[in-house]
Coordinates of C-alpha atoms in Angstrom, one line a residue:
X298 CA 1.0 4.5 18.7
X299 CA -0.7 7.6 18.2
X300 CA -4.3 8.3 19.5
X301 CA -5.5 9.5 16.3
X302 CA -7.6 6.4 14.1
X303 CA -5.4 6.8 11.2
X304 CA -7.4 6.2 8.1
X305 CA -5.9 2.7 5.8
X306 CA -5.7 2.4 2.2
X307 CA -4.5 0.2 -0.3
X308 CA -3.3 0.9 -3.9
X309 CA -4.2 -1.9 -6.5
X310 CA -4.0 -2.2 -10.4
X311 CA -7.1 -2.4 -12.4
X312 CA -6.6 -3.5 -15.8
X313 CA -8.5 -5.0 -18.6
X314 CA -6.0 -7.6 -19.0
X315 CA -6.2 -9.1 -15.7
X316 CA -9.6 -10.4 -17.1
X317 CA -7.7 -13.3 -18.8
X318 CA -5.9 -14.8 -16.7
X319 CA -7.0 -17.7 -14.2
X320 CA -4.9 -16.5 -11.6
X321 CA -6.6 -13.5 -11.0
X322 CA -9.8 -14.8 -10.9
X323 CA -8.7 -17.2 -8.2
X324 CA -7.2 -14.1 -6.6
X325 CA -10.5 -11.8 -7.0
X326 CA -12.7 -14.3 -4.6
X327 CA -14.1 -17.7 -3.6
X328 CA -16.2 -17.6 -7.0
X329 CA -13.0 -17.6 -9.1
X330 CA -14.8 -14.3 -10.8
X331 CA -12.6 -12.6 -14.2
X332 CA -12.1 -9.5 -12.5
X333 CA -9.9 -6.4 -14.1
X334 CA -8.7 -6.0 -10.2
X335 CA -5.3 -7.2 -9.7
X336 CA -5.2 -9.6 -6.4
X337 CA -8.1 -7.6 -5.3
X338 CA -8.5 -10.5 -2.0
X339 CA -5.5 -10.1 -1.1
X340 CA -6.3 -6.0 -0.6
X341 CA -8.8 -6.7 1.0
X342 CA -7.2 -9.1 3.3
X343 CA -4.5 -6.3 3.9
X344 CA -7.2 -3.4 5.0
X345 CA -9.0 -5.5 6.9
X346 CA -5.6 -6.7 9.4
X347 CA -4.6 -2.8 9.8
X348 CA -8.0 -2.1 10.5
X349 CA -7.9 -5.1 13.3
X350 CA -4.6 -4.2 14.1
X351 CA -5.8 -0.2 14.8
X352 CA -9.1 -1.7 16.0
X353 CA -11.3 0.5 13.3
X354 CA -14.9 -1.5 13.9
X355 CA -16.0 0.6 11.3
X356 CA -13.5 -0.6 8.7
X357 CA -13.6 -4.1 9.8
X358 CA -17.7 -4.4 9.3
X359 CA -17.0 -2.9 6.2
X360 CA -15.0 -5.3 5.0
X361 CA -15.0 -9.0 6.7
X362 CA -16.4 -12.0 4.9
X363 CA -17.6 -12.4 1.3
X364 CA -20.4 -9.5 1.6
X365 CA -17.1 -7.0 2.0
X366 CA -15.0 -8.6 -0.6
X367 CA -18.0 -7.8 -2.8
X368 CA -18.4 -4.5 -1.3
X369 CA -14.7 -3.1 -2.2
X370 CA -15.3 -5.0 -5.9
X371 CA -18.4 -2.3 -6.1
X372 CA -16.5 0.7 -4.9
X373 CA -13.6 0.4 -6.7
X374 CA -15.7 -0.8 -10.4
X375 CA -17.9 2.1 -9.8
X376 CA -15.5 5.0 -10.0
X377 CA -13.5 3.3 -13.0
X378 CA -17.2 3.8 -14.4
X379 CA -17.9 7.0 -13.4
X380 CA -14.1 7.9 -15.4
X381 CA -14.8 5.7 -18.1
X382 CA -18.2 7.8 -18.6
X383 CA -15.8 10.9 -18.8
X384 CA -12.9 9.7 -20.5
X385 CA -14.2 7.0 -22.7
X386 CA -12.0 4.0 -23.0
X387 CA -9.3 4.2 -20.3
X388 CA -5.7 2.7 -19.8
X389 CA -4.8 0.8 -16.9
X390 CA -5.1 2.9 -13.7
X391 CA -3.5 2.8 -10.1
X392 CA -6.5 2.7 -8.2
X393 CA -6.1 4.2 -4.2
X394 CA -8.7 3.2 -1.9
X395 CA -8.9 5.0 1.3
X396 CA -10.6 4.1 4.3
X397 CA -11.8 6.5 7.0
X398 CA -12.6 5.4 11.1
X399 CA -15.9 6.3 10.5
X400 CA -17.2 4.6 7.2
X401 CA -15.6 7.0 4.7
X402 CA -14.4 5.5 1.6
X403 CA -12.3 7.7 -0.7
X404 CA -11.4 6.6 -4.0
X405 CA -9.2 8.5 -6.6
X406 CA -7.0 7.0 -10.0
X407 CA -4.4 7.7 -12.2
X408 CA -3.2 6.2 -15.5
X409 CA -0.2 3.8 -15.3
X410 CA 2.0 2.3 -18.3
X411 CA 1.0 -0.7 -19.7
X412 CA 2.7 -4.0 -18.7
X413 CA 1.9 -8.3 -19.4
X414 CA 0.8 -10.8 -17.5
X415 CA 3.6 -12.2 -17.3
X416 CA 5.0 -9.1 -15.4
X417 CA 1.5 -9.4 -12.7
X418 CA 2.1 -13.3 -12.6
X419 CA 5.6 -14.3 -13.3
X420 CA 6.2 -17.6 -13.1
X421 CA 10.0 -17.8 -11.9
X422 CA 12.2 -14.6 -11.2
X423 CA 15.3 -15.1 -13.3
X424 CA 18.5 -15.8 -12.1
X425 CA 20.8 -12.2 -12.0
X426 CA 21.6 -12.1 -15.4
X427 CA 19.7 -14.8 -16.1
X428 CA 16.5 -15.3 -18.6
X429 CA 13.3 -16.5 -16.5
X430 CA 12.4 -17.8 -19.6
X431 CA 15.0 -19.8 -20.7
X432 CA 14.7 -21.8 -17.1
X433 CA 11.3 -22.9 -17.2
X434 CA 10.2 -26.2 -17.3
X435 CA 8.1 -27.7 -20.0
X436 CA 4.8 -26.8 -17.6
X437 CA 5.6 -23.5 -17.3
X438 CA 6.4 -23.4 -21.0
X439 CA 3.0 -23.8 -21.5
X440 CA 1.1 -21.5 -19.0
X441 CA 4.0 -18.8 -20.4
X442 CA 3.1 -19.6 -24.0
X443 CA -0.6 -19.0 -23.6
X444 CA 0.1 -15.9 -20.8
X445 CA 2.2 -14.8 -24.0
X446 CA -0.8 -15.3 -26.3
X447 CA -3.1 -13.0 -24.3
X448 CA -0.7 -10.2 -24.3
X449 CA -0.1 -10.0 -27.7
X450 CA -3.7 -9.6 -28.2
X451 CA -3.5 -6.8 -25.7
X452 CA -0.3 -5.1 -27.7
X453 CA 1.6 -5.0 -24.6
X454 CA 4.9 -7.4 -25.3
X455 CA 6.5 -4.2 -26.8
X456 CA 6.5 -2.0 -24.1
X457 CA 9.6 -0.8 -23.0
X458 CA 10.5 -1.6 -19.0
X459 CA 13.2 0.3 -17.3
X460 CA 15.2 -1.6 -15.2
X461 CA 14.8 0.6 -11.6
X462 CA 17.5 1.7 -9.0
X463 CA 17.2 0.7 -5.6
X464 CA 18.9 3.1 -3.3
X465 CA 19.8 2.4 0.3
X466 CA 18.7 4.5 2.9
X467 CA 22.0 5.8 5.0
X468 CA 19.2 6.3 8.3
X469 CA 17.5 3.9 9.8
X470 CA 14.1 3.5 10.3
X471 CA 12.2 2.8 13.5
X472 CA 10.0 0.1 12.8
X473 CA 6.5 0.3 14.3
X474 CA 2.6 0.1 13.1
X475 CA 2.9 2.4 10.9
X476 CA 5.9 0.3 8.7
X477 CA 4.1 -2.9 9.1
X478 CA 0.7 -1.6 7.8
X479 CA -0.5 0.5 4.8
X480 CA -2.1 4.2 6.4
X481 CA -2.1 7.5 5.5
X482 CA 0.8 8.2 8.3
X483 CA 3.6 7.9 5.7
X484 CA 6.4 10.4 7.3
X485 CA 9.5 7.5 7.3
X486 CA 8.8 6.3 3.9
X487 CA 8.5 10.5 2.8
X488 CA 11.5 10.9 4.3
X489 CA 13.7 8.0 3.0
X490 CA 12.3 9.2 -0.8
X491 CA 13.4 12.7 -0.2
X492 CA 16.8 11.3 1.2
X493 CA 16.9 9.3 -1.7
X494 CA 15.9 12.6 -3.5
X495 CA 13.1 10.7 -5.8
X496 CA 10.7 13.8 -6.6
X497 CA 8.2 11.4 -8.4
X498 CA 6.2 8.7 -8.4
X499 CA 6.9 8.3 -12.4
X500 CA 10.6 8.1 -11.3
X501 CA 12.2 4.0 -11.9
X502 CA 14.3 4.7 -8.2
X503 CA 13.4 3.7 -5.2
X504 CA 14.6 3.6 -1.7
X505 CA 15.1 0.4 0.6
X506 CA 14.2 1.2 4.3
X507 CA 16.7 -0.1 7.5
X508 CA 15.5 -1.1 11.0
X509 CA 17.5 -0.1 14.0
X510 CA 19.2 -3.4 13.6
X511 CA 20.7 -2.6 9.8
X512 CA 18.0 -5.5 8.8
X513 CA 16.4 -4.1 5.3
X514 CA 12.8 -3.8 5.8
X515 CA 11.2 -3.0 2.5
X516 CA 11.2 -0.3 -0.4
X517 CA 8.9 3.1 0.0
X518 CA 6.5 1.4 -2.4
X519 CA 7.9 -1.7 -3.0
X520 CA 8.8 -5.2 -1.6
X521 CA 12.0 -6.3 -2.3
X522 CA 13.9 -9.4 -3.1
X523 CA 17.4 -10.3 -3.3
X524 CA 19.4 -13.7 -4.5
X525 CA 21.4 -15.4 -1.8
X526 CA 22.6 -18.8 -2.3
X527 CA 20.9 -20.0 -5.5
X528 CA 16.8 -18.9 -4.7
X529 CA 15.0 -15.4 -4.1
X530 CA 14.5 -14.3 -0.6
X531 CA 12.2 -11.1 0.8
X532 CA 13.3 -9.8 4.6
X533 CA 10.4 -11.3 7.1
X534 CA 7.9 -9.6 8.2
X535 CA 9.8 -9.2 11.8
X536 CA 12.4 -7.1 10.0
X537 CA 9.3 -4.2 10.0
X538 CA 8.0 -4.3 6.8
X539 CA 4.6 -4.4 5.6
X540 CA 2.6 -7.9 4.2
X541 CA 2.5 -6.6 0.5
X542 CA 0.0 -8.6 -1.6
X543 CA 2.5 -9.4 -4.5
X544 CA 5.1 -11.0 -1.6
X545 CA 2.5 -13.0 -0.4
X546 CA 1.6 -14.2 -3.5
X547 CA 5.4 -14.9 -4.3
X548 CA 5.8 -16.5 -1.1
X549 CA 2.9 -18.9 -2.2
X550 CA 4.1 -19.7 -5.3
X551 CA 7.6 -20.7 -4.1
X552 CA 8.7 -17.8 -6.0
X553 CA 11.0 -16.5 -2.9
X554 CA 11.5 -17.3 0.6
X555 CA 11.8 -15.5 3.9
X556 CA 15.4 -14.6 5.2
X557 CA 16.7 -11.6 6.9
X558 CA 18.8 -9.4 4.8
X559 CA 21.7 -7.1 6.2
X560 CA 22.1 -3.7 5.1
X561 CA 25.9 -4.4 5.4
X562 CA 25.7 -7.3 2.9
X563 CA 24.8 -5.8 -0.2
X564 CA 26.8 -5.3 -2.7
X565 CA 26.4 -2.2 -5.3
X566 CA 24.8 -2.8 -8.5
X567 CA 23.8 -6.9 -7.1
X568 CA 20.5 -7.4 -8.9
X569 CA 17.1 -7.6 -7.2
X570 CA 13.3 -7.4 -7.7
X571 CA 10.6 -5.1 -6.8
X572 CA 6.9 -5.5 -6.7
X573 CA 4.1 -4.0 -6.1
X574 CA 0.3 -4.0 -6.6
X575 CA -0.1 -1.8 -9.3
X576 CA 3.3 -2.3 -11.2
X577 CA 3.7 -6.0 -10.7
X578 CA 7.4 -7.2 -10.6
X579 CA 10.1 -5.6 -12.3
X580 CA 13.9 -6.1 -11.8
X581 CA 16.4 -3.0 -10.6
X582 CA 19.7 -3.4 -9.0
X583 CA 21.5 -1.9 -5.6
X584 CA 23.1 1.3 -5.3
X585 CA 24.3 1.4 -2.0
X586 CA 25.1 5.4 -1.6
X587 CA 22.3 8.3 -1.9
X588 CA 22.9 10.2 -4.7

């Protein structure tokens, strides 16, 4: 591990939205507050491991218990006011909060498209080639029809979602600290994107990183998931991947399940899922050479 502290950070969605949904709230703290941060706890949760992990004191008094839940939840709400006071009303953002070894917090946004609740909180992944919601049952029905309800009020049911390419790194990766927690020391995952030769983060592509032992690990920006033998699975975190907060909320949910996935078992064009915390989930399929 190097000797440098490397400084965390954590990339999150804030989105007026978010402040209608149940979930969230139960996500954004132990007061079930509305909050326009998407799973904002479970960002917090993440910092606060790396920053035990890298044994950052500073970022750990920072942020333990409720006060630094609360803490982050100020930061983060008072740059989106400081842009709304410049920009008026604003779109949804990608929020990036960095944290420094000695008590630096750096905040910066950017706008991002539009997407539902149903894409933040979906409650099944659909089948390859399937409809998620054609295979709900009659409770889910209902949470979908009123999750429906809120985003037609928020005009987002009509925006258009590219279906994203996952391409599989031909190196492998050595997994370490740096692949199982979000910092600043990014040189694997920048250089499986320019293998993959993705020149943007506006790009629908992405690259799927491979341990030493041809185990997929994650995506660049993404955790994956891929349909073996009738249910979702995500590779374990001992394949070297990071604890994304969207797979740990999948995992709760019963959404997916842990299994290792081989490198050397998928298949090109299989479908799969992506997620993130600032795009939700979103479907793509494998291609298995680098263009």
């Amino acid at each position: 591990m190097s000797t440098i502290p490397p400084r965390l950070f954590t990339s999150l969605r804030y989105d007026p939205i978010l402040l209608e949904s149940l979930e969230n709230a139960y996500l954004s703290g132990p007061q079930w507050i509305h909050s326009p941060l998407y799973m904002l706890r479970y960002h917090r949760d993440r910092v606060l491991n790396a920053a035990k992990e890298f044994k950052l004191d500073p970022v750990v008094e920072q942020l333990e218990n409720h006060e630094g839940l609360l803490l982050l939840d100020k930061i983060i709400m008072d740059h989106v006011h400081e842009v709304e006071k410049h920009q008026g009303k604003i779109r949804p953002l990608k929020i990036r909060v960095v944290f420094g070894p000695d008590h630096t917090v750096d905040v910066d946004s950017s706008e991002v498209p539009p997407v539902t609740l149903q894409d933040l909180f979906p409650l099944k992944l659909a089948d390859p080639g399937g409809d998620s919601k054609a295979e709900l049952n009659k409770e889910q029905s209902e949470k979908l029809a009123n999750q429906s309800k809120q985003d037609v009020l928020n005009s987002s049911l009509d925006v258009e979602r590219p279906r994203w390419t996952a391409v599989l790194d031909y190196k492998r990766t050595t997994p370490s600290p740096f692949t199982r927690f979000k910092t600043l020391q990014r040189k694997d995952y920048n250089a499986a994107r320019t293998r993959a030769k993705i020149n943007s983060f506006q790009e629908p592509r992405e690259v799927l990183l491979v341990g030493q032992h041809g185990e997929v690990m994650e995506g660049s920006l993404t955790s994956v998931y891929f349909h073996r033998g009738g249910r979702w699975v995500t590779p374990p975190l001992t394949s070297g991947g990071q604890a994304g907060t969207t797979r740990l909320w999948a995992l709760e949910q019963g959404l997916c399940v842990n299994e290792v996935i081989l490198a050397s078992d998928l298949k090109e064009g299989e479908e799969c899922y992506l997620s993130n915390g600032v795009r939700g989930f979103f479907r793509g399929y494998v291609q298995r050479e680098c263009p």
